[in-house]
Tab-separated table of C-alpha atoms and ligand atoms in Angstrom:
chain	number	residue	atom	x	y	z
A	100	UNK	CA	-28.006	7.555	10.693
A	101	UNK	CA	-30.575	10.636	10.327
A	102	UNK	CA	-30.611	12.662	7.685
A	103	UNK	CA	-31.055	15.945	10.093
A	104	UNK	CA	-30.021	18.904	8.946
A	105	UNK	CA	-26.301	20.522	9.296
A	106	UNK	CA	-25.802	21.821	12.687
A	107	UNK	CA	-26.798	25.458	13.029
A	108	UNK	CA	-24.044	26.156	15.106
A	109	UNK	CA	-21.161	24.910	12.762
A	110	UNK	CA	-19.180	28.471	12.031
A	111	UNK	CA	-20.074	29.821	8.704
A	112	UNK	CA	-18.999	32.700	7.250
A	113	UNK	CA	-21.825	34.733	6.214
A	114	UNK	CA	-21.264	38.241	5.404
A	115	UNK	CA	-17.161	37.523	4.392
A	116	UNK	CA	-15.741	36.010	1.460
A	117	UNK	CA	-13.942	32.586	2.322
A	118	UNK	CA	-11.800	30.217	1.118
A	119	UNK	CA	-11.465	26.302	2.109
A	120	UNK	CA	-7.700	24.598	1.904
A	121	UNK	CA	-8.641	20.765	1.191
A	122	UNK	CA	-6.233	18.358	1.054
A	123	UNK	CA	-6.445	14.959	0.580
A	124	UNK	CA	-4.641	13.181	3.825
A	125	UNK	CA	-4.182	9.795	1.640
A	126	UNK	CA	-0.298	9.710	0.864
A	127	UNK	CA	2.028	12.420	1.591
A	128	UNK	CA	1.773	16.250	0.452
A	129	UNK	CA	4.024	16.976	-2.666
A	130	UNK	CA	5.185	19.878	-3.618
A	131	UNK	CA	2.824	20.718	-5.986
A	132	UNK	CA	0.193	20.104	-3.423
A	133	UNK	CA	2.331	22.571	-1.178
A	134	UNK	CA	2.313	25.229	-4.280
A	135	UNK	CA	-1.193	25.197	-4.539
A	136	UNK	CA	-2.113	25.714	-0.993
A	137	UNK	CA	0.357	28.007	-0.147
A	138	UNK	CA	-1.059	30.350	-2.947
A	139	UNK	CA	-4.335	29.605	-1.738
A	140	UNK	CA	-3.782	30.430	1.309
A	141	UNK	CA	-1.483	33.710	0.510
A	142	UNK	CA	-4.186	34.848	-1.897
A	143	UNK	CA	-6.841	34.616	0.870
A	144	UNK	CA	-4.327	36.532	3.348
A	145	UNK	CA	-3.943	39.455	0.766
A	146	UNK	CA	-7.576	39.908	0.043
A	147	UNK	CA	-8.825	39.427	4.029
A	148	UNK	CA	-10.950	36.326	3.265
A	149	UNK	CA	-11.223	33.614	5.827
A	150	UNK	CA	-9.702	30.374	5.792
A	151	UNK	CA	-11.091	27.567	7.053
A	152	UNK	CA	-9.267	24.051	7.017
A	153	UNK	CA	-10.994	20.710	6.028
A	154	UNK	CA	-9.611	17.397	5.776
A	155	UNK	CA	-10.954	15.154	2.668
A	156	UNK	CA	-10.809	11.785	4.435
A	157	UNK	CA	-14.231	10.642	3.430
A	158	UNK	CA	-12.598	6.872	2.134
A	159	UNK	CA	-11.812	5.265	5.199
A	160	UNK	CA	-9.944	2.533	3.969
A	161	UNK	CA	-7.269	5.048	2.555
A	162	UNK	CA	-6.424	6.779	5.308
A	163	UNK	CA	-3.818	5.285	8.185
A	164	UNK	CA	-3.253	6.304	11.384
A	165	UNK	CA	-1.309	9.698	11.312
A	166	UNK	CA	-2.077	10.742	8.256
A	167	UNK	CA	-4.020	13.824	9.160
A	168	UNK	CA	-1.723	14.753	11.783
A	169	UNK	CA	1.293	14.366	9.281
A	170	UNK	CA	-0.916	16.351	6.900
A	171	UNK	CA	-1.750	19.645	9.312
A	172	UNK	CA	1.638	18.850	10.530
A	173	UNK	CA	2.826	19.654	6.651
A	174	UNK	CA	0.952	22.458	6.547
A	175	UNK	CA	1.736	24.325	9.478
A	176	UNK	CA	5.267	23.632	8.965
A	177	UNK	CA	4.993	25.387	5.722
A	178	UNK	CA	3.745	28.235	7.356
A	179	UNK	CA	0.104	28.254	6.854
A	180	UNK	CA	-2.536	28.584	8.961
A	181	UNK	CA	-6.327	29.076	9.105
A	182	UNK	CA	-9.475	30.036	10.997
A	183	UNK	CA	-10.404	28.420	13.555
A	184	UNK	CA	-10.941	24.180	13.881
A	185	UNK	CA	-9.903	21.842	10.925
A	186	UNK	CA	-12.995	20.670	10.052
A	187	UNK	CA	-12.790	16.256	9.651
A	188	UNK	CA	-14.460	15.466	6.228
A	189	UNK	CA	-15.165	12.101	7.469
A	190	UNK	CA	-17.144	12.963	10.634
A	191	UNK	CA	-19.857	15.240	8.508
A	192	UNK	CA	-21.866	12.669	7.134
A	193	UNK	CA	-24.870	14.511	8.612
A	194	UNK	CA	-24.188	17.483	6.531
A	195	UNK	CA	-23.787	14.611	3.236
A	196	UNK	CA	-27.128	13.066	3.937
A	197	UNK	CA	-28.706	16.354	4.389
A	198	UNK	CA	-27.768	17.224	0.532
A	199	UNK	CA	-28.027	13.826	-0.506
A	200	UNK	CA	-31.915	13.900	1.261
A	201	UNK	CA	-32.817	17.335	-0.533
A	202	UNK	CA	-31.515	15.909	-3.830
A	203	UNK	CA	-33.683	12.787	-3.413
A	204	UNK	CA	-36.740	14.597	-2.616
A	205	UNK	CA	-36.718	16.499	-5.968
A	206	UNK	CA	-36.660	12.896	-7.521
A	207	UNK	CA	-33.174	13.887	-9.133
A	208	UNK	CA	-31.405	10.287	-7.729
A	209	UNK	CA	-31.691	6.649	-8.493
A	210	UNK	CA	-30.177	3.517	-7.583
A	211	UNK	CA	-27.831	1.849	-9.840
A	212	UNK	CA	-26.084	-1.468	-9.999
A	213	UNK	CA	-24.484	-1.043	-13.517
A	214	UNK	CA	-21.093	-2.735	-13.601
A	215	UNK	CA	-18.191	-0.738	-14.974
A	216	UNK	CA	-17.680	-2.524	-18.432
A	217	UNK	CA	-21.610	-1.994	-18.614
A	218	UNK	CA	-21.023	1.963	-18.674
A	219	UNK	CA	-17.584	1.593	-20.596
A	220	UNK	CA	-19.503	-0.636	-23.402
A	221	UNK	CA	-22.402	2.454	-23.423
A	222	UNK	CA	-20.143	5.509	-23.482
A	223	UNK	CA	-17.297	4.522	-25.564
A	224	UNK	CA	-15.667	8.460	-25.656
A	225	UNK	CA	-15.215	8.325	-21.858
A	226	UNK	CA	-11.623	7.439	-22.006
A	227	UNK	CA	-11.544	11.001	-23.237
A	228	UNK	CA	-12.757	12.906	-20.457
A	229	UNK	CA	-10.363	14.217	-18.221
A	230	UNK	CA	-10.851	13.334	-14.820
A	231	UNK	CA	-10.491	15.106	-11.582
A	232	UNK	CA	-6.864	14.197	-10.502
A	233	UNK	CA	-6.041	12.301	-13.593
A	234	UNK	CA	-7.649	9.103	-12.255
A	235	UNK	CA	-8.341	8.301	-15.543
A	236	UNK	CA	-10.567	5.522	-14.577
A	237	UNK	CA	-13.534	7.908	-13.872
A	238	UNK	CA	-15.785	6.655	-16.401
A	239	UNK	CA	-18.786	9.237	-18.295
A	240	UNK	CA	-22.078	7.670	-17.226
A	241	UNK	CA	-24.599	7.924	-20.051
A	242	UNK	CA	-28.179	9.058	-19.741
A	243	UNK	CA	-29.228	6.379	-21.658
A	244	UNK	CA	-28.874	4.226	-18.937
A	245	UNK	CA	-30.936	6.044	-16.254
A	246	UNK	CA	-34.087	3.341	-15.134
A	247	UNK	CA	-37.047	4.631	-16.449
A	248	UNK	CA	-38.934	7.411	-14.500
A	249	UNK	CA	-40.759	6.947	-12.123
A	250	UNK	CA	-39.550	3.790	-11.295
A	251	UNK	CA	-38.675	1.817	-8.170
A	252	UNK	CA	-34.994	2.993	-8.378
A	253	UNK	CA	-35.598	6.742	-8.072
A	254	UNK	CA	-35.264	7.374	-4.036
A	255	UNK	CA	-37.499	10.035	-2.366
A	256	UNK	CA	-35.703	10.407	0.844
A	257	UNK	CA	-32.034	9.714	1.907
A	258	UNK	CA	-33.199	7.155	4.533
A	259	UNK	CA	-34.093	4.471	1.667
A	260	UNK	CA	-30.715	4.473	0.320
A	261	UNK	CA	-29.359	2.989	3.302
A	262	UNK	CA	-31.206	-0.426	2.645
A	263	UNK	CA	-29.909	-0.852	-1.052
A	264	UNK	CA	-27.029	-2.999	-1.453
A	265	UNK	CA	-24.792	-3.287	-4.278
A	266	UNK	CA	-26.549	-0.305	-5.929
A	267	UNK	CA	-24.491	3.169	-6.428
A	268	UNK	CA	-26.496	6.346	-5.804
A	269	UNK	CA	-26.396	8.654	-9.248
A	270	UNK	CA	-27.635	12.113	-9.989
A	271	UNK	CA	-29.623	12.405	-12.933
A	272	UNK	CA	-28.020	15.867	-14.226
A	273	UNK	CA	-30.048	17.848	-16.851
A	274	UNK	CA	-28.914	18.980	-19.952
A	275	UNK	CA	-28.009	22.071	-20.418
A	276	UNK	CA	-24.367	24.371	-20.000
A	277	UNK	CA	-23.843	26.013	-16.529
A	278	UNK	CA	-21.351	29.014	-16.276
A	279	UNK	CA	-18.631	28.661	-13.659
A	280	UNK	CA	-17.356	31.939	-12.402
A	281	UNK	CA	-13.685	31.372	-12.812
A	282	UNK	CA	-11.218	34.170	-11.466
A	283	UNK	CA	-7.863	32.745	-12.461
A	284	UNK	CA	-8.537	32.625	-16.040
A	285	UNK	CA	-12.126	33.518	-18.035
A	286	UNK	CA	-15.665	32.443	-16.965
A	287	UNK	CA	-16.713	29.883	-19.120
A	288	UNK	CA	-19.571	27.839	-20.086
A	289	UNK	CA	-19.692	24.285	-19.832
A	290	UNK	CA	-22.159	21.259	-20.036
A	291	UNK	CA	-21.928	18.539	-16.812
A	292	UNK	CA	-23.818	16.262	-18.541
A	293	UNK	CA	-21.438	15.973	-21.542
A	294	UNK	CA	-18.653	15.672	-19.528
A	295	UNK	CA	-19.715	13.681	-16.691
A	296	UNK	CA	-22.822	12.216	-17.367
A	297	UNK	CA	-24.891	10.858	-13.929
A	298	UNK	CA	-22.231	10.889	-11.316
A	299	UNK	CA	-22.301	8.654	-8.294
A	300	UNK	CA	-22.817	10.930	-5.014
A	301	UNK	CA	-23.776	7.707	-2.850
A	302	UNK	CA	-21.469	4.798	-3.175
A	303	UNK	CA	-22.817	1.102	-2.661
A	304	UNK	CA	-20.342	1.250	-0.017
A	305	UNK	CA	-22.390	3.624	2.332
A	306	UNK	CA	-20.407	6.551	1.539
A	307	UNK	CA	-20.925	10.097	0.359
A	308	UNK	CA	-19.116	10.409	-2.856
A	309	UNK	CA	-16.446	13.448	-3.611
A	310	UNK	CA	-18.626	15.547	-5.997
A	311	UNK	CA	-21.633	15.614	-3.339
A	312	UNK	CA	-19.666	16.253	-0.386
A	313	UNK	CA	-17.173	18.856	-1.410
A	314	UNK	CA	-20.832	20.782	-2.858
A	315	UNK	CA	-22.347	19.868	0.291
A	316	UNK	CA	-19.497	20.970	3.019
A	317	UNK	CA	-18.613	24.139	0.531
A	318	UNK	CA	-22.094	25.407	0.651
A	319	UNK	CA	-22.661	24.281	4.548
A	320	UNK	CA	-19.379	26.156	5.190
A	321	UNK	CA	-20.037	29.613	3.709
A	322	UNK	CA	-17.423	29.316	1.117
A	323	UNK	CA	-17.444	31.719	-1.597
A	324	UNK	CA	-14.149	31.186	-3.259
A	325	UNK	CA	-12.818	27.891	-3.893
A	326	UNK	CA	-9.377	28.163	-4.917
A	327	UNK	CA	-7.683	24.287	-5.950
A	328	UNK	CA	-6.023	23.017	-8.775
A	329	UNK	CA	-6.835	23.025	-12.640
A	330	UNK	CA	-7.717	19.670	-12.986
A	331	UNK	CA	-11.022	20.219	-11.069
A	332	UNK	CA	-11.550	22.715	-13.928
A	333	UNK	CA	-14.214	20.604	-15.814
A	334	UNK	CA	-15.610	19.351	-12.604
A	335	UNK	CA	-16.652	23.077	-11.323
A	336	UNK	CA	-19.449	23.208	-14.246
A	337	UNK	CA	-20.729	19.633	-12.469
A	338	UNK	CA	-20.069	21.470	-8.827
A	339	UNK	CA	-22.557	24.698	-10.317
A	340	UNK	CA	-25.289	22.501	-11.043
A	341	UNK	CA	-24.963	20.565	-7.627
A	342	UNK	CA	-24.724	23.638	-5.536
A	343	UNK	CA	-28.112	25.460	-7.720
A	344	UNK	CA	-29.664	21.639	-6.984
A	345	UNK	CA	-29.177	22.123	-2.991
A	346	UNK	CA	-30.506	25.776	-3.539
A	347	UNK	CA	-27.504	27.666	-3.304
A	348	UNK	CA	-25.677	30.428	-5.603
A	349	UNK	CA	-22.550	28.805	-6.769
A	350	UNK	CA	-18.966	30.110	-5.660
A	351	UNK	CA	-16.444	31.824	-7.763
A	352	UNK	CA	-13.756	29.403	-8.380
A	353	UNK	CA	-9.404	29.645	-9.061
A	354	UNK	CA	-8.278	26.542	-10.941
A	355	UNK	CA	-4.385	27.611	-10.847
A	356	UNK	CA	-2.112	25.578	-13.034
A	357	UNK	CA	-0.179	22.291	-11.625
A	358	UNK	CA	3.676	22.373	-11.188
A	359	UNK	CA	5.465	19.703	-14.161
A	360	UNK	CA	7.997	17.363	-13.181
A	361	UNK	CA	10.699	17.056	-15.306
A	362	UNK	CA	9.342	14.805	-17.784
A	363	UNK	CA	6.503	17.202	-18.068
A	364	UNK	CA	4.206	15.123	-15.965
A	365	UNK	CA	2.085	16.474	-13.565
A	366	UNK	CA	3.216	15.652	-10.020
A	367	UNK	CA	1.375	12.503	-8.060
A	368	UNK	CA	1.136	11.300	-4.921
A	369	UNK	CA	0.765	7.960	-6.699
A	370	UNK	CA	3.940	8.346	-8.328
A	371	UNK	CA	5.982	8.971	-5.094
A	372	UNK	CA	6.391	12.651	-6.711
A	373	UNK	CA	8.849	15.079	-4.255
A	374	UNK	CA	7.312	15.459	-0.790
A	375	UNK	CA	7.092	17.953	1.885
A	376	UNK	CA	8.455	15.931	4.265
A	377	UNK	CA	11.210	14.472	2.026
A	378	UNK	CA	12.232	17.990	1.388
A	379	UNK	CA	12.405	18.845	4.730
A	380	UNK	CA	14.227	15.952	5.893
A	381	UNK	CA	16.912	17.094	3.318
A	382	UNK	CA	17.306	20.444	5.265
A	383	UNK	CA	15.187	22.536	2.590
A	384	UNK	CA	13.697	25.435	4.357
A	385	UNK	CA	9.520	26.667	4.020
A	386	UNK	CA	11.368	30.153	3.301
A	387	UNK	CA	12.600	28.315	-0.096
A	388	UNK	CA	9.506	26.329	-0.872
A	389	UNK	CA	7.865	30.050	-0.288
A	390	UNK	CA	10.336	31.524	-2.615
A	391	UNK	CA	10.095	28.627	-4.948
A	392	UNK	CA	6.129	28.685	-5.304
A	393	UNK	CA	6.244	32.806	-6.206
A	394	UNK	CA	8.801	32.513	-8.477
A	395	UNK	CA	7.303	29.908	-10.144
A	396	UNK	CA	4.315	31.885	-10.589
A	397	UNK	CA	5.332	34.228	-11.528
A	398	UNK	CA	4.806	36.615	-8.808
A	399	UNK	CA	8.007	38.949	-9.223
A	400	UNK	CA	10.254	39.304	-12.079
A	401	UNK	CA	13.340	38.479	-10.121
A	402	UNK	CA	15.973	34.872	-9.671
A	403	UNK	CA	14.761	32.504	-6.899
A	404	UNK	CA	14.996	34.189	-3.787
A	405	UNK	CA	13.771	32.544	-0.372
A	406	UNK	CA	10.361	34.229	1.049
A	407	UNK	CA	8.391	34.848	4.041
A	408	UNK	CA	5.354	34.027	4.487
A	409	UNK	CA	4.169	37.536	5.222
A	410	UNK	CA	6.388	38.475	1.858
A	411	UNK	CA	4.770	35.648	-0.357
A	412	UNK	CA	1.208	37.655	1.125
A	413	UNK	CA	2.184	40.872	0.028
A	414	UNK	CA	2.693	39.491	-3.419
A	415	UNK	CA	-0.166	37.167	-3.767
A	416	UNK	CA	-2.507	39.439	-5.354
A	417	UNK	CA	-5.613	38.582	-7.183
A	418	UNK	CA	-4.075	40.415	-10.528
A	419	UNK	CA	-0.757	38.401	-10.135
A	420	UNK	CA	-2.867	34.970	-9.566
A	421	UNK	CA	-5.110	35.624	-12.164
A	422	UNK	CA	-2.484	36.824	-14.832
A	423	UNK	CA	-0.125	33.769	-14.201
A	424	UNK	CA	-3.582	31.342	-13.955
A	425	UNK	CA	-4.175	32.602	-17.902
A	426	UNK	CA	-0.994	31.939	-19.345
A	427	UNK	CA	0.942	29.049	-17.002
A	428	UNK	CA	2.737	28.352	-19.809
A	429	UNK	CA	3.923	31.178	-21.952
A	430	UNK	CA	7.651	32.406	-22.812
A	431	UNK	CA	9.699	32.294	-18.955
A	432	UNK	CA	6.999	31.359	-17.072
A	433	UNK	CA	6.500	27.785	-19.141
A	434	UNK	CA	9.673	26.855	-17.783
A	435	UNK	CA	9.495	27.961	-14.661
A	436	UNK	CA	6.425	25.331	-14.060
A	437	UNK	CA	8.479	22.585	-14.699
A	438	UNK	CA	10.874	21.368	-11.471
A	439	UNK	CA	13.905	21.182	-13.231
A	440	UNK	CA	17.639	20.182	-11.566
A	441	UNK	CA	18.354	23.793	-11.321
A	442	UNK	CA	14.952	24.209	-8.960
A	443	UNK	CA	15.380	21.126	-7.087
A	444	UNK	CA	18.786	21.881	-6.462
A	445	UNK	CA	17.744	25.389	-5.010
A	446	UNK	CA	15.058	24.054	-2.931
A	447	UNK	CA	17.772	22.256	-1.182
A	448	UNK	CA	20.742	24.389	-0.996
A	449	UNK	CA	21.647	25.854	2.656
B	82	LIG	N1	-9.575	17.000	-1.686
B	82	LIG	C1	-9.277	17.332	-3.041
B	82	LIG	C2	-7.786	17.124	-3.251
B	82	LIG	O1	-7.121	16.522	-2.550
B	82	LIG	C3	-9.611	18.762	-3.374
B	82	LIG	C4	-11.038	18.923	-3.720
B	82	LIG	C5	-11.445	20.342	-4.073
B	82	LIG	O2	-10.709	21.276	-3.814
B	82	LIG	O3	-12.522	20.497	-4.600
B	82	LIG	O4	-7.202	17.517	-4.167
């Protein structure tokens, strides 16, 4: 595999502000999945940007047959849509190694076999750090334990990773805070290298790691706003310094808060959390999950009222996302973030 650069004729939307939806096809959309892109993509509607859909399959071994048809299949049955083809995370690896090569030339990535009690032993506060999708087995890599520079582990071109074996690829990310632009909430300053240390963005299993290719396909895509959920906060201030390191002006970014079960727990796919489809095989309608997702955010004052789409447009606006992405939590709206019985009973009803 070359590391040639992305293909000039992939669309890209220069010149107009754009959005990405990116789901995950591994396990089945849940509803708070469904809140966030449905806001996404009524957001984007109401402000004109374009939309463009890509599919995060980039582990192999956790996706099944189907799953990204039962995924756009979700998705359109919810009643969004986008800009022209869904873009296949898994079939851009040319667009990966492209970063991956421009990061290796500026000697900013080394091999390394370190064992994960190794890195739990030298960073004890990592159990702290709160991880992209609450996998709270993403552990802080510490400086410390970069190989000394220059060194046979630090990679000058893309091509040599591809004859290490049992060696991750890391980043070696300066110190230093980077300000991430964020639009549903306050811009904020934060430091990657405190909260992430050296992340992998080459796995010893030949594959481009999430942090490098969401920078990578973002920046090859002409995004300018990427709109997902709050607990990629922390990881934007990593996705800032990625996207200056590949040479690029970082994005403006809306974290918007996650939808609570009912024991105030964040919804999961892991934990089998309320699905799309399981929602729609009980007869609820995309008109309630529509209403269900504005009310919850508080985009109108009134009771739980089933929505368009081109309704749930006209009230996405960037004041009403931003206002209910500052206080998620506050007086009504706290309790309207949690699916209670009431809710769940409503999504059903016919
Ligand atoms: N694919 C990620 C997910 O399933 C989203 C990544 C992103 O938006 O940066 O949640």
């Amino acid at each position: 595999m070359d590391a040639s650069p992305p293909n000039p004729q992939e669309p890209r939307c220069s010149g107009v502000a754009a959005t990405r939806l990116a789901p995950s096809p591994t396990g089945q959309l849940h509803l708070g999945n469904a809140r966030t892109l449905l806001l996404t993509w009524a957001l984007a509607r109401h402000l004109g940007w374009r939309i463009l859909l890509r599919i995060e399959d980039l582990d192999p071994s956790r996706t099944r047959d189907g799953d990204i048809e039962r995924c756009i299949g979700d998705l359109t049955w919810l009643g969004i849509d986008w800009d022209g083809a869904p873009a296949i995370q898994s079939t851009r690896t040319s667009v990966h190694l492209h970063a991956l090569d421009s990061l290796a030339r500026a000697h900013a990535v080394y091999l390394s076999a370190h064992s994960r009690s190794q890195i739990r032993r030298a960073s004890p506060e990592q159990d702290a750090l709160h991880a992209p999708h609450g996998i709270a087995s993403v552990v802080r890599f510490p400086p410390e334990l970069r190989p000394p520079h220059p060194g046979p582990e630090w990679i000058g071109t893309a091509s040599a990773v591809r004859d290490a074996q049992d060696a991750n690829l890391r980043l070696a990310v300066g110190a230093g805070t980077e300000r991430v632009d964020e639009r549903a909430g306050v811009p904020f300053d934060a430091d990657p290298l405190a909260l992430f240390g050296d992340p992998i963005v080459w796995t010893k299993a030949d594959l481009p790691a999430y942090h490098l290719a969401v920078c990578a396909d973002d920046i090859a895509q002409g995004i300018t706003d990427v709109v997902r959920g709050e607990d990629l906060r922390e990881a934007a201030a990593l996705h800032a310094r990625i996207w200056r390191a590949l040479g690029a002006s970082p994005p403006r970014w809306w974290h918007l808060p996650l939808l609570m079960d009912a024991q105030g727990q964040r919804m999961s796919k892991r934990q089998g959390s309320l699905t799309v489809a399981s929602l729609r095989d009980a007869g609820a309608t995309p008109e309630r999950i529509a209403g269900f997702c504005a009310w919850s955010a508080g985009l109108h004052d009134g009771e739980l009222v089933p929505l368009s789409p081109s309704s749930l447009v006209a009230m996405a606006t960037g004041r009403a996302i931003a206002d209910w992405s500052r206080a998620p939590r506050a007086g009504e709206l706290g309790s309207r973030s949690t699916l209670d019985d009431r809710a769940i009973g409503w999504l059903h009803a016919r």
